[in-house]
């Protein structure tokens, strides 16, 4: 597989010799902060009466819209099954049974780029709530981030000091930029790109650099994201969706929005995108029977850890890093 090198090679020994680097004080501090973040997330959703559900690791289909990354596969008794890239399809299944759910979901994405914020294996905290709007779920996302920062500051003072991280609890509500406003910020910084996709990695990083606090970008273009995002009929060509962006160049933290749940519309999107519905039999069966409308998001645990700890790359923000193109324990 081909991948593009973005981050320098000097830190790679840290990953290749993880059985040694894990013994350092620094690694110990990061893992302790990560443990607190996981506890904090569970307390947060417990208080808000979300039900935690176990993840699916493999299935006949997984989220195909992972921006160029490939899904890994296994032979499941004669049928090709895919390793989860995201739980979106299963989340839509779950909210036909439970009202508000979250999942600590391991994801495998064979990313084609090695950057400071992409792993090939990461843990996504995947959240979904039936009959909720994009605005409502954005409030959940910003409160989750604020609470995780606050708990880490409260319970991991020594670790954050050792890591040299100075951080404040971000005040909610977070600022909202429209996608068009974000494009303007990026263009004013000298970036030129196609406006029908999400912001390119480097442009988004530069935009994030302009901010001191986390912020939202809302209303991405129709074809820039997965087929399961809902179009905004008041603003055709735009989705009812958002990204939450960390400040200081840390970049994307969360993607989410309202979901398309109507069989005919999803089928039409498959046709327009020349996608084969073959793998998705159970999903289309389910849409035909009917599921509630919902909104949700996913936040990468390692990106959140990286931000809270102030780490140069995401590689340090996980016990056993799997970095594109690097063979490691
Ligand atoms: P997505 O819906 O594809 O944007 O994924 C949801 C969230 O998962 C992102 O906002 C990130 O926090 C996290 N994420 C996605 N891909 C990766 C990756 N390759 N490495 C680490 N975290 C990721
Ligand atoms: Mg995203």
Coordinates of C-alpha atoms and ligand atoms in Angstrom, one line a residue:
X1 CA 0.0 0.0 0.0
X2 CA 1.2 3.5 -0.8
X3 CA 1.2 6.2 1.8
X4 CA 2.5 9.8 1.9
X5 CA 5.0 10.8 4.5
X6 CA 4.1 14.1 6.3
X7 CA 5.6 13.8 9.8
X8 CA 9.4 13.4 10.1
X9 CA 11.0 10.0 10.8
X10 CA 12.9 10.9 13.9
X11 CA 10.1 9.8 16.3
X12 CA 9.6 6.5 14.6
X13 CA 12.0 4.6 16.9
X14 CA 9.6 5.5 19.7
X15 CA 7.0 3.3 18.0
X16 CA 9.2 0.5 16.7
X17 CA 10.7 0.1 20.2
X18 CA 7.5 0.6 22.0
X19 CA 8.3 -2.2 24.4
X20 CA 11.1 0.1 25.7
X21 CA 9.6 3.6 25.2
X22 CA 6.5 2.5 27.2
X23 CA 8.8 2.3 30.3
X24 CA 9.4 6.1 30.3
X25 CA 7.9 8.5 32.8
X26 CA 6.4 10.4 29.9
X27 CA 4.6 7.4 28.5
X28 CA 3.3 6.5 32.0
X29 CA 1.9 10.0 32.4
X30 CA 0.1 9.9 29.1
X31 CA -1.4 6.5 29.8
X32 CA -2.6 7.7 33.2
X33 CA -4.3 10.8 31.7
X34 CA -5.9 8.6 29.1
X35 CA -7.3 6.3 31.8
X36 CA -8.8 9.4 33.5
X37 CA -10.3 10.6 30.2
X38 CA -12.0 7.2 29.6
X39 CA -13.4 7.2 33.2
X40 CA -14.6 10.8 32.7
X41 CA -16.3 9.9 29.4
X42 CA -18.1 7.0 31.1
X43 CA -19.2 9.2 34.1
X44 CA -20.4 11.9 31.7
X45 CA -22.6 9.6 29.6
X46 CA -23.8 7.7 32.7
X47 CA -25.1 11.0 34.2
X48 CA -26.8 11.9 30.9
X49 CA -28.5 8.4 30.8
X50 CA -26.8 7.2 27.7
X51 CA -26.5 3.4 27.5
X52 CA -23.0 2.0 26.8
X53 CA -23.1 -0.8 24.1
X54 CA -20.3 -3.2 23.1
X55 CA -18.8 -2.5 19.6
X56 CA -18.9 -4.7 16.5
X57 CA -15.3 -5.6 15.4
X58 CA -16.3 -7.3 12.1
X59 CA -19.3 -7.3 9.8
X60 CA -20.4 -7.8 6.2
X61 CA -20.3 -4.0 5.7
X62 CA -18.7 -1.0 7.5
X63 CA -18.6 2.7 7.0
X64 CA -17.2 3.1 3.4
X65 CA -16.8 6.9 3.6
X66 CA -13.5 7.2 5.5
X67 CA -11.9 9.7 3.1
X68 CA -9.5 7.5 1.1
X69 CA -8.5 5.1 3.9
X70 CA -9.1 1.4 3.2
X71 CA -11.0 -1.1 5.3
X72 CA -9.1 -4.3 6.3
X73 CA -10.8 -7.6 5.7
X74 CA -10.9 -11.2 7.0
X75 CA -12.3 -14.4 5.6
X76 CA -15.3 -15.1 7.7
X77 CA -16.3 -18.7 6.9
X78 CA -16.0 -18.2 3.1
X79 CA -17.4 -14.6 3.1
X80 CA -15.2 -11.4 3.1
X81 CA -16.0 -9.5 6.3
X82 CA -14.6 -6.0 7.0
X83 CA -13.0 -4.7 10.2
X84 CA -14.9 -1.8 11.6
X85 CA -13.9 1.6 10.2
X86 CA -16.8 3.3 12.2
X87 CA -19.9 2.1 13.9
X88 CA -22.3 4.3 12.0
X89 CA -24.4 1.6 10.4
X90 CA -24.7 -0.3 13.7
X91 CA -25.4 2.9 15.6
X92 CA -28.5 3.4 13.3
X93 CA -29.5 -0.1 14.1
X94 CA -29.0 0.4 17.9
X95 CA -31.2 3.6 18.1
X96 CA -34.2 1.5 16.9
X97 CA -33.8 -0.3 20.2
X98 CA -32.2 2.2 22.7
X99 CA -32.8 5.9 22.8
X100 CA -29.3 7.2 23.5
X101 CA -26.1 5.2 23.1
X102 CA -22.4 5.4 23.2
X103 CA -19.7 2.8 22.3
X104 CA -15.9 2.6 22.9
X105 CA -15.3 1.3 19.4
X106 CA -11.9 0.1 18.1
X107 CA -11.6 1.2 14.4
X108 CA -9.1 0.0 11.8
X109 CA -8.5 2.4 8.9
X110 CA -5.5 1.7 6.5
X111 CA -4.8 5.4 6.1
X112 CA -2.7 6.5 3.1
X113 CA -1.1 9.4 4.9
X114 CA 1.2 9.4 7.9
X115 CA 0.3 12.6 9.8
X116 CA 0.5 13.9 13.3
X117 CA -3.2 13.0 13.9
X118 CA -3.8 9.7 12.0
X119 CA -3.4 6.2 13.4
X120 CA -4.3 3.0 11.5
X121 CA -5.9 1.7 14.7
X122 CA -7.7 4.0 17.0
X123 CA -10.6 4.1 19.4
X124 CA -13.6 6.1 18.6
X125 CA -16.1 7.0 21.2
X126 CA -19.2 6.8 19.0
X127 CA -22.4 8.4 20.1
X128 CA -25.9 8.4 18.7
X129 CA -29.3 9.6 20.0
X130 CA -32.8 9.1 18.4
X131 CA -35.0 12.0 17.5
X132 CA -32.3 14.6 18.4
X133 CA -31.2 17.5 16.2
X134 CA -27.7 18.5 15.1
X135 CA -27.8 21.4 17.6
X136 CA -28.7 19.1 20.5
X137 CA -25.9 16.6 19.8
X138 CA -23.4 19.5 19.3
X139 CA -24.2 20.6 22.9
X140 CA -23.4 17.0 24.0
X141 CA -20.1 17.1 22.1
X142 CA -18.9 20.4 23.5
X143 CA -19.9 19.5 27.1
X144 CA -18.1 16.2 26.8
X145 CA -14.9 17.9 25.7
X146 CA -15.2 20.5 28.5
X147 CA -15.8 17.8 31.2
X148 CA -12.9 15.6 30.0
X149 CA -10.5 18.6 30.2
X150 CA -11.9 19.6 33.6
X151 CA -11.5 16.1 35.0
X152 CA -8.0 15.7 33.6
X153 CA -7.0 19.0 35.2
X154 CA -8.5 17.9 38.5
X155 CA -7.2 14.3 38.7
X156 CA -4.0 14.4 36.7
X157 CA -2.3 17.5 37.8
X158 CA 1.2 15.8 38.3
X159 CA 1.0 14.1 35.0
X160 CA 0.1 17.2 33.0
X161 CA 2.9 19.1 34.9
X162 CA 5.4 16.4 33.9
X163 CA 4.2 16.7 30.2
X164 CA 4.5 20.5 30.4
X165 CA 0.9 21.0 29.4
X166 CA -0.9 24.2 30.4
X167 CA -4.6 24.0 29.6
X168 CA -7.8 25.7 30.7
X169 CA -11.3 24.3 30.7
X170 CA -12.9 25.6 27.5
X171 CA -16.0 27.8 28.0
X172 CA -19.2 26.6 26.3
X173 CA -20.9 27.3 24.0
X174 CA -18.1 27.0 21.4
X175 CA -17.8 29.4 18.5
X176 CA -19.5 28.3 15.2
X177 CA -18.0 28.9 11.8
X178 CA -19.9 28.0 8.7
X179 CA -17.9 25.8 6.2
X180 CA -17.9 28.9 3.9
X181 CA -16.3 31.0 6.6
X182 CA -13.7 28.3 7.3
X183 CA -12.8 28.2 3.6
X184 CA -12.3 32.0 3.7
X185 CA -10.0 31.7 6.7
X186 CA -8.0 29.0 4.9
X187 CA -7.9 31.0 1.6
X188 CA -6.7 34.1 3.5
X189 CA -3.9 32.0 4.8
X190 CA -2.9 31.2 1.2
X191 CA -4.5 27.7 0.7
X192 CA -6.2 26.9 -2.5
X193 CA -8.4 23.8 -2.8
X194 CA -11.6 22.2 -4.1
X195 CA -14.5 23.5 -2.1
X196 CA -16.7 20.4 -2.5
X197 CA -14.6 18.3 -0.1
X198 CA -13.8 18.7 3.6
X199 CA -10.8 21.1 4.2
X200 CA -7.5 19.5 3.2
X201 CA -5.5 18.3 6.2
X202 CA -2.8 21.1 6.0
X203 CA -5.5 23.8 5.5
X204 CA -7.5 22.6 8.5
X205 CA -4.4 22.5 10.7
X206 CA -3.6 26.1 9.7
X207 CA -7.2 27.2 10.4
X208 CA -7.0 25.4 13.8
X209 CA -3.8 27.3 14.5
X210 CA -5.7 30.6 14.3
X211 CA -7.9 29.7 17.3
X212 CA -7.1 29.6 21.1
X213 CA -10.3 27.6 22.0
X214 CA -12.1 24.7 20.4
X215 CA -14.7 25.7 17.7
X216 CA -17.2 24.2 15.4
X217 CA -17.4 24.2 11.6
X218 CA -21.0 23.5 10.4
X219 CA -22.7 22.8 7.0
X220 CA -20.2 20.8 5.0
X221 CA -20.9 20.3 1.2
X222 CA -23.4 17.5 0.3
X223 CA -20.8 15.1 -1.3
X224 CA -18.0 15.7 1.1
X225 CA -19.1 13.2 3.7
X226 CA -20.7 9.8 4.1
X227 CA -24.0 8.8 2.5
X228 CA -25.6 8.6 5.9
X229 CA -25.5 12.4 6.6
X230 CA -28.8 14.3 6.0
X231 CA -29.0 17.2 3.5
X232 CA -30.3 20.5 4.7
X233 CA -33.4 21.1 2.6
X234 CA -33.4 24.8 3.6
X235 CA -29.9 25.1 2.2
X236 CA -29.7 22.5 -0.7
X237 CA -26.2 21.2 -1.3
X238 CA -25.3 21.5 2.4
X239 CA -25.4 18.8 5.1
X240 CA -26.8 19.2 8.6
X241 CA -23.5 18.4 10.2
X242 CA -20.5 19.6 12.1
X243 CA -16.8 19.1 13.0
X244 CA -15.5 20.2 16.3
X245 CA -12.0 21.4 15.9
X246 CA -9.3 21.6 18.6
X247 CA -7.4 24.9 18.6
X248 CA -3.6 25.5 18.4
X249 CA -3.1 23.3 15.3
X250 CA -4.4 20.1 16.9
X251 CA -7.2 20.0 14.2
X252 CA -10.3 17.8 13.9
X253 CA -11.6 16.3 17.2
X254 CA -15.1 15.2 16.2
X255 CA -17.3 14.7 13.2
X256 CA -21.1 14.4 13.5
X257 CA -24.5 15.5 12.4
X258 CA -28.1 14.4 11.6
X259 CA -28.5 11.1 9.8
X260 CA -30.4 10.2 6.6
X261 CA -32.8 7.3 7.5
X262 CA -35.2 7.2 4.5
X263 CA -34.7 4.1 2.4
X264 CA -35.5 5.8 -1.0
X265 CA -33.0 8.7 -0.3
X266 CA -30.2 6.4 0.8
X267 CA -30.8 4.2 -2.3
X268 CA -30.7 7.2 -4.5
X269 CA -27.4 8.4 -2.9
X270 CA -25.9 4.9 -3.6
X271 CA -26.9 5.2 -7.3
X272 CA -25.6 8.7 -7.6
X273 CA -22.2 7.7 -6.0
X274 CA -22.1 4.4 -8.1
X275 CA -21.9 2.4 -4.9
X276 CA -22.8 -1.3 -4.8
X277 CA -25.6 -1.9 -2.3
X278 CA -24.7 -5.7 -2.3
X279 CA -22.8 -5.7 1.0
X280 CA -25.5 -3.6 2.7
X281 CA -28.4 -6.0 2.5
X282 CA -29.3 -5.9 6.2
X283 CA -28.9 -2.1 6.3
X284 CA -31.4 -1.6 3.4
X285 CA -33.8 -4.2 5.0
X286 CA -33.6 -2.2 8.2
X287 CA -34.3 1.2 6.4
X288 CA -37.2 -0.4 4.6
X289 CA -38.8 -1.5 7.9
X290 CA -38.0 1.9 9.3
X291 CA -35.7 3.5 11.9
X292 CA -36.0 6.7 13.9
X293 CA -34.2 9.8 12.7
X294 CA -31.1 10.5 14.8
X295 CA -28.1 12.6 15.3
X296 CA -24.7 11.6 16.6
X297 CA -20.9 12.0 16.5
X298 CA -17.6 10.2 16.9
X299 CA -14.6 11.5 18.8
X300 CA -11.2 9.8 18.6
X301 CA -9.9 9.0 22.1
X302 CA -6.3 9.3 21.0
X303 CA -6.9 12.8 19.5
X304 CA -8.5 13.9 22.7
X305 CA -5.6 12.4 24.7
X306 CA -3.1 14.2 22.4
X307 CA -4.9 17.5 22.9
X308 CA -5.2 17.3 26.7
X309 CA -1.6 16.1 27.1
X310 CA -0.3 18.6 24.4
X311 CA 1.6 15.9 22.4
X312 CA 3.4 16.7 19.2
X313 CA 1.9 13.6 17.5
X314 CA -1.0 11.2 18.1
X315 CA 1.6 8.4 18.2
X316 CA 2.3 8.9 21.8
X317 CA -1.4 9.0 22.7
X318 CA -2.0 5.3 22.7
X319 CA -0.3 2.3 24.4
X320 CA 0.4 0.3 21.2
X321 CA 0.6 2.8 18.3
X322 CA -0.2 1.4 14.8
X323 CA 1.0 4.1 12.5
X324 CA 0.6 4.0 8.7
X325 CA 3.7 2.4 7.1
X326 CA 5.4 1.5 10.4
X327 CA 5.8 -2.1 11.6
X328 CA 5.7 -2.1 15.4
X329 CA 4.6 -4.3 18.4
Ligands
LIG1 P1 -14.8 10.5 11.0 O1 -16.3 10.4 11.1 O2 -14.2 9.7 9.9 O3 -14.4 12.0 10.9 O4 -14.2 10.0 12.4 C1 -14.7 10.5 13.6 C2 -13.5 10.8 14.5 O5 -12.7 9.7 14.7 C3 -12.6 11.9 14.0 O6 -13.1 13.2 14.2 C4 -11.4 11.6 14.8 O7 -11.5 12.1 16.1 C5 -11.3 10.1 14.9 N1 -10.5 9.6 13.8 C6 -10.9 9.3 12.5 N2 -9.9 8.8 11.8 C7 -8.8 8.7 12.6 C8 -7.5 8.2 12.5 N3 -7.0 7.6 11.4 N4 -6.7 8.2 13.6 C9 -7.1 8.7 14.8 N5 -8.4 9.2 14.9 C10 -9.2 9.2 13.9
LIG2 MG1 -14.2 13.7 10.2

